[in-house]
Coordinates of C-alpha atoms and ligand atoms in Angstrom, one line a residue:
X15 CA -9.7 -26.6 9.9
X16 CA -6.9 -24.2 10.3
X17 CA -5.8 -22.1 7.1
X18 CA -2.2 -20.9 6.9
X19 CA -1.6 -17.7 5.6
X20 CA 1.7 -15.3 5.5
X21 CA 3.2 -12.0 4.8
X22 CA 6.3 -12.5 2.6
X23 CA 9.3 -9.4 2.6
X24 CA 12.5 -8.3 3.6
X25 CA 12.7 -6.6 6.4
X26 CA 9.4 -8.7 7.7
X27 CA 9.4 -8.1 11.3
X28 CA 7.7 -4.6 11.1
X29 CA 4.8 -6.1 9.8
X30 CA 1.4 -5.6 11.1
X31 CA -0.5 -8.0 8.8
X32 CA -0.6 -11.1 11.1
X33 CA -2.1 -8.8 13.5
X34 CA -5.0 -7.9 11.2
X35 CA -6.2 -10.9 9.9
X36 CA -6.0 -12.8 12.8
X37 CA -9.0 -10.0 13.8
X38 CA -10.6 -10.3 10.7
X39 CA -10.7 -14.4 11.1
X40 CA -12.2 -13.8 14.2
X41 CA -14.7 -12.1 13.1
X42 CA -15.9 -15.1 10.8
X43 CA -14.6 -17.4 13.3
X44 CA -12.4 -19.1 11.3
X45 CA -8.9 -20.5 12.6
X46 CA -6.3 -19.3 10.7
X47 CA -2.4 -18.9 11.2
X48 CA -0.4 -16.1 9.6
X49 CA 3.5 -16.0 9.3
X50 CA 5.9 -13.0 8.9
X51 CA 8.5 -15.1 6.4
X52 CA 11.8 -13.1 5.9
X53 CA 13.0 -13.6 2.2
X54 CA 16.7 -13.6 1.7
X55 CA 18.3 -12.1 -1.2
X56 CA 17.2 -13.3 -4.6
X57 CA 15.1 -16.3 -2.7
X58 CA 11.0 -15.1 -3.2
X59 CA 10.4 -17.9 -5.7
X60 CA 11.7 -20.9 -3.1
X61 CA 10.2 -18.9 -0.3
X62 CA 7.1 -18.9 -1.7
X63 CA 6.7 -22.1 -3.2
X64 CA 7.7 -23.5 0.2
X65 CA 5.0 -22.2 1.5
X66 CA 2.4 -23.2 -1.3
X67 CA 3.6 -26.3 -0.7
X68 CA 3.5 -26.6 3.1
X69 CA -0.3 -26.3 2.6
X70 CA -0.4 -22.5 2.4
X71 CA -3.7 -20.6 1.5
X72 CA -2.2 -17.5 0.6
X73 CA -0.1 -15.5 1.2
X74 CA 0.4 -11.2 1.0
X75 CA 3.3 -9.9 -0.3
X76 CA 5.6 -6.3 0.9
X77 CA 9.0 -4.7 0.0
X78 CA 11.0 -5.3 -2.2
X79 CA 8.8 -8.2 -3.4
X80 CA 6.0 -7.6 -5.2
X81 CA 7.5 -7.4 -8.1
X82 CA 9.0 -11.0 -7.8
X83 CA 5.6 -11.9 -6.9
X84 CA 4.4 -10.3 -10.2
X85 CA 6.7 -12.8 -12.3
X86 CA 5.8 -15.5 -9.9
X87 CA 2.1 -15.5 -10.7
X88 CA 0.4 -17.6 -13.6
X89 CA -2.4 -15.1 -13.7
X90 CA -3.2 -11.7 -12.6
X91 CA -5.9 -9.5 -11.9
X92 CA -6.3 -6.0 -14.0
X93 CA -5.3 -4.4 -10.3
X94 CA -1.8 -5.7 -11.1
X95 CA -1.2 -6.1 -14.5
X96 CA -1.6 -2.2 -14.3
X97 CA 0.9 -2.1 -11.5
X98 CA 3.1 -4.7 -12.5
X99 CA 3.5 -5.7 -9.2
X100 CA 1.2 -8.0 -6.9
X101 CA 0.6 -8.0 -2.9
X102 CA -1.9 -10.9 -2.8
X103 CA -1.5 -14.7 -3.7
X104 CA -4.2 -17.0 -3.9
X105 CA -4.2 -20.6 -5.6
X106 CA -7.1 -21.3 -7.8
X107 CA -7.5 -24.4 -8.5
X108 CA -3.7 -25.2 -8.2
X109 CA -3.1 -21.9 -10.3
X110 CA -1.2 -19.3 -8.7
X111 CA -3.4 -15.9 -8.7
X112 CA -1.6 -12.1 -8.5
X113 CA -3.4 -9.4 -7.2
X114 CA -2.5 -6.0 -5.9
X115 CA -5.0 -4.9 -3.1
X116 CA -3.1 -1.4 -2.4
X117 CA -4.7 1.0 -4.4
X118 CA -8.4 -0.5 -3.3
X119 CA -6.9 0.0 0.1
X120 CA -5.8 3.6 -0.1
X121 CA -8.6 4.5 -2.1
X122 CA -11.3 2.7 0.4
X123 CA -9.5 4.6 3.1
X124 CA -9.0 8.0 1.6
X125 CA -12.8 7.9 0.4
X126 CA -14.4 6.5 2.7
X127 CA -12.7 6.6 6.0
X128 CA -11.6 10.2 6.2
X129 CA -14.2 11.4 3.7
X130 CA -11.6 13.5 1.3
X131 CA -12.3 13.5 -2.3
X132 CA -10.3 12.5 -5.2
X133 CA -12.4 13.4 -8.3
X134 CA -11.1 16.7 -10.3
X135 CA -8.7 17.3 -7.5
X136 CA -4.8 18.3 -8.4
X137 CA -2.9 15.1 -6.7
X138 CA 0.8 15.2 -6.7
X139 CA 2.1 11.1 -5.5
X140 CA 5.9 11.3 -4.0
X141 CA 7.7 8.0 -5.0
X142 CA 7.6 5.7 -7.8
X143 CA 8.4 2.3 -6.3
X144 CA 5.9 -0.5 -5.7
X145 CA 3.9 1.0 -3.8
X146 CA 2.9 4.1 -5.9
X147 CA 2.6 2.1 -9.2
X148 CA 0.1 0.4 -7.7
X149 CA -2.0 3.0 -6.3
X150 CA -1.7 4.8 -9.3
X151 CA -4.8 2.9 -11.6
X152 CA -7.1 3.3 -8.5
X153 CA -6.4 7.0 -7.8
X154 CA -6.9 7.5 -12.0
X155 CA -10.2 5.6 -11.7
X156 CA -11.4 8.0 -9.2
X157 CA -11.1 11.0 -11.8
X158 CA -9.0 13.6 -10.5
X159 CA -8.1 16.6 -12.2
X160 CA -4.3 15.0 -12.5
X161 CA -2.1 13.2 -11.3
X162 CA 1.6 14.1 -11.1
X163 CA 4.4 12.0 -9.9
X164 CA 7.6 12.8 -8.3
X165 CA 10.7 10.5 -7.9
X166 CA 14.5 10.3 -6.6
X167 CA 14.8 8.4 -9.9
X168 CA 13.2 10.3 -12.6
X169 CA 12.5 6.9 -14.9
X170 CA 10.7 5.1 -12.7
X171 CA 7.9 7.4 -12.8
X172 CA 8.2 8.2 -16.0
X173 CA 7.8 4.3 -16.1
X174 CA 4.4 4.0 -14.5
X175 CA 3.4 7.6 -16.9
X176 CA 4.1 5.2 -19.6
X177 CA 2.2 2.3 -18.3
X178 CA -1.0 4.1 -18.1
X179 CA -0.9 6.0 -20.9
X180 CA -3.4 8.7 -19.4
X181 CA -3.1 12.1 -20.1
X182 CA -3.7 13.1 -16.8
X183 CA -0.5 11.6 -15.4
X184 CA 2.6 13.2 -15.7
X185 CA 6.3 12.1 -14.4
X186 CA 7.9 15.4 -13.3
X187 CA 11.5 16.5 -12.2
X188 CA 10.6 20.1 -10.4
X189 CA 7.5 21.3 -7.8
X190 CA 6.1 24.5 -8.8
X191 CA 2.1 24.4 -8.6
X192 CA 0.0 23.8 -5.0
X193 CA -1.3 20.5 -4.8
X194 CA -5.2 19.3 -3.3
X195 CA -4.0 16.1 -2.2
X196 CA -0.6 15.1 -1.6
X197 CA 0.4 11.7 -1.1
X198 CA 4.1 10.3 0.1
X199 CA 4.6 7.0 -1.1
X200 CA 8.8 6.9 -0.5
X201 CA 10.1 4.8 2.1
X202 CA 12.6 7.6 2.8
X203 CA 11.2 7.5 6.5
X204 CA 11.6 4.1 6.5
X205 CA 15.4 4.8 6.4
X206 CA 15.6 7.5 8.8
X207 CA 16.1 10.1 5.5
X208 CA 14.3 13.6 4.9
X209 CA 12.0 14.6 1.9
X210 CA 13.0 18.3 0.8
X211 CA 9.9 19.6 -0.4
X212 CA 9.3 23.6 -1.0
X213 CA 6.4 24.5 0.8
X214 CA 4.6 26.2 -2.0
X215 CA 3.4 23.0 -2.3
X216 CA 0.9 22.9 0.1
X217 CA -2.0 25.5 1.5
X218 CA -4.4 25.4 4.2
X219 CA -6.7 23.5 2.3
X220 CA -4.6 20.5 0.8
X221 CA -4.7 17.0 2.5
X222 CA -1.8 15.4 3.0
X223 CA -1.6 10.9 3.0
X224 CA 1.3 9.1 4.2
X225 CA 1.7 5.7 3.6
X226 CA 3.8 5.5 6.1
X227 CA 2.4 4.3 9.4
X228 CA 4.6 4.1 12.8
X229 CA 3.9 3.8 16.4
X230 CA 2.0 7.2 16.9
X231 CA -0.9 8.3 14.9
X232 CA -0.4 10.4 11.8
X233 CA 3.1 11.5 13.4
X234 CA 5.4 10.7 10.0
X235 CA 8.1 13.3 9.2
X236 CA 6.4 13.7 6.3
X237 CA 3.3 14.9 8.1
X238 CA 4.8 16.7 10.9
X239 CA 6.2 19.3 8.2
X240 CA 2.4 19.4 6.7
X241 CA 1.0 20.5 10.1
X242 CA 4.1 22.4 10.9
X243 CA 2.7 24.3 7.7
X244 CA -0.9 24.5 8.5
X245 CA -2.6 21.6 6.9
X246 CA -5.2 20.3 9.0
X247 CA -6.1 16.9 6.6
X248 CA -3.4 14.3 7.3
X249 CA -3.4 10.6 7.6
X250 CA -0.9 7.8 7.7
X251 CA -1.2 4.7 5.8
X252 CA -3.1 2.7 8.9
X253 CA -6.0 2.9 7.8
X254 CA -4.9 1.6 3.6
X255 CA -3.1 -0.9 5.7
X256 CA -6.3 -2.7 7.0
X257 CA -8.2 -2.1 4.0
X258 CA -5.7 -3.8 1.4
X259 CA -5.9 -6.4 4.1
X260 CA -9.6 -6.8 3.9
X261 CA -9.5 -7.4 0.3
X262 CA -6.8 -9.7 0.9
X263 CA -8.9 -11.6 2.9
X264 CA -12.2 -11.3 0.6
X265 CA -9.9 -12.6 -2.0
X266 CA -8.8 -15.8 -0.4
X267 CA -12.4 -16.1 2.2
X268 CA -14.6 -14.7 -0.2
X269 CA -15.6 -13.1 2.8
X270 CA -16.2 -9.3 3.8
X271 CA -14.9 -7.8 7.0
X272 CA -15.5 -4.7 9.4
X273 CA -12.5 -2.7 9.2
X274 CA -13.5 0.5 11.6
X275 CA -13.0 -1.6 14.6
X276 CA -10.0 -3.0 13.4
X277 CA -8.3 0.4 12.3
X278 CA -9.4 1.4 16.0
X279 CA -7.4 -1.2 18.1
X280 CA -4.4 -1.0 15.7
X281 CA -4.4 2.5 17.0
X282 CA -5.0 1.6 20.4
X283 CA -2.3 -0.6 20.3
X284 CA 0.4 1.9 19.0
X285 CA 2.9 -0.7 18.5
X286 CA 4.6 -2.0 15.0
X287 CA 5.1 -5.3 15.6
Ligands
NDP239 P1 9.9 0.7 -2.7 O1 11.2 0.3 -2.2 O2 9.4 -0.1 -3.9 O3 10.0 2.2 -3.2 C1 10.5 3.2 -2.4 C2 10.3 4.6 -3.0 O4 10.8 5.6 -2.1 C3 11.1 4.8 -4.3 O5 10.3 5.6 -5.2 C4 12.3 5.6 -3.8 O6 12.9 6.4 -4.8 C5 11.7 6.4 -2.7 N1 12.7 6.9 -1.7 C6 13.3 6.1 -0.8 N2 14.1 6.9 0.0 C7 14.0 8.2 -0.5 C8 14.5 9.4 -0.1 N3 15.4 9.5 0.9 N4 14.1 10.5 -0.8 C9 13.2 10.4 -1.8 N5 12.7 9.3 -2.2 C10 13.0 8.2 -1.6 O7 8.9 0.7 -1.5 P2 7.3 0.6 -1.6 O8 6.9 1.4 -2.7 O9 6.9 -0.8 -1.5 O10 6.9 1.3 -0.2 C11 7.0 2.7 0.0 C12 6.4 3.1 1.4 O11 5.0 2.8 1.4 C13 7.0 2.3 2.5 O12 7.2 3.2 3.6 C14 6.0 1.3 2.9 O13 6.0 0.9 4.2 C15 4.7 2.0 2.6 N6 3.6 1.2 2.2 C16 2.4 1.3 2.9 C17 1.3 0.5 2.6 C18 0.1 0.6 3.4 O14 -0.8 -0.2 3.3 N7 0.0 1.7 4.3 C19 1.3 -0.5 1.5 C20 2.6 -0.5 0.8 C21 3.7 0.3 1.2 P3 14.0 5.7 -5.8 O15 13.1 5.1 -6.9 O16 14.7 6.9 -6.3 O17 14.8 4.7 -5.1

């Protein structure tokens, strides 16, 4: 049997996800195929219930999207009710399912992968679009010291502050404190546009996360002014990347899958396409 799966967004053709779980199907032998579908303007619901209806599995969900694919879904997991926003489909039993994978991802990969630490650290999150709100529940459940976030638009984060309801998350409007872990969740490289950041920011001993990913390992703007700056700790977002995929995948397989050797020939690869 072959499963059909798909990546839903706009732009689409960036995306690395049909990449990644056609490695992960591999791995359990399955036969799956997975589509990049570009979604026009204002089209996400027909898009997707095209594709539910062309015999679609699932499907994952990226910019500007997720949250259409929030309103989209009958039901949702606590992941994205908290995030408002959902990057996973699944149909159970005819029931379309909402989940957001993202913040499992970046926390799995933070964690885990490179071994930093999150609990009772000062974390300052850059961005308050969909990806940051829904990082945001996974990086509280991990008990830092706080959590501050810093946006272009000042009422989007103080959207997501409201959301939680945590005292340890705060929107802000100016930097003046040195952060443990700093993460950039803009798409402002995306566009070919600068963060201005003060270096005060940062010391020797912060870590810095893009979640931004491109053709060269941990080479973001965003992380070329960290190292310019002395900070050692940096990653892009390749390695949240494969794990919000493997979730993905648990979610519709109900299967687990290795994602070192995954993460490794993505890099080997270099490409983003
Ligand atoms: P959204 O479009 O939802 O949000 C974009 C965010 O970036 C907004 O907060 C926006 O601010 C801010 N921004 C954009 N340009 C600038 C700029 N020039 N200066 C300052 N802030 C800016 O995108 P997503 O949240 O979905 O994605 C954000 C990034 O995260 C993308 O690069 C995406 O590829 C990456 N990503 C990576 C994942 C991974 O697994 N590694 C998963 C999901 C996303 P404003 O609100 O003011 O417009």
């Amino acid at each position: 049997m072959k499963y059909q799966l798909a990546v839903l967004g706009n732009p689409i053709a960036h995306s690395r996800s049909p990449e990644i779980h056609k490695k992960f199907a591999e791995q359990h032998r399955l036969e799956v195929s997975f589509d990049r579908i570009l979604v026009p303007f204002n089209s996400f619901d027909n898009c997707a219930s095209d594709f539910i209806q062309s015999g679609g599995k699932g499907f994952n969900v990226t910019a500007p999207c997720k949250q259409d694919a929030f309103r989209f879904s009958v039901t949702h997991s606590k992941a994205a009710e908290l995030a408002q926003a959902v990057n996973t489909i699944s149909t159970r039993d005819g029931v379309i399912h909402g989940d957001n994978t993202d913040g499992a991802g970046l926390k799995q990969d933070i964690i885990v992968n490179l071994g930093w630490t999150i609990e009772g650290k000062k974390i300052l999150m850059l961005g308050a679009g969909g990806a940051a709100s829904g990082v945001v529940g996974d990086l509280l459940a991990s008990n830092p010291n706080s959590l501050h976030i810093l946006n272009r638009t000042f009422n989007k984060a103080q959207a997501i502050e409201r959301l939680h309801s945590d005292h340890r998350l705060t929107a802000i409007t100016t930097l003046d404190m040195t952060y443990d872990l700093i993460i950039n969740a803009t798409s402002a490289a995306f566009n070919d546009e600068r963060l201005d950041l003060p270096p005060s920011i940062l010391c020797d001993s912060s870590c810095c996360y893009d979640l931004t990913y491109g053709r060269k390992v941990n080479e973001t703007p965003f992380l070329i002014w960290s190292k310019g700056l002395g900070v050692t700790s940096v990653s892009d977002g390749l390695g949240m990347l494969v794990e919000q995929a493997a979730q993905a995948f648990e979610i519709w397989f109900g299967r687990n899958v290795l994602t070192a050797p995954v993460i490794e020939s993505m890099r080997e690869n270099g490409t983003t396409s």
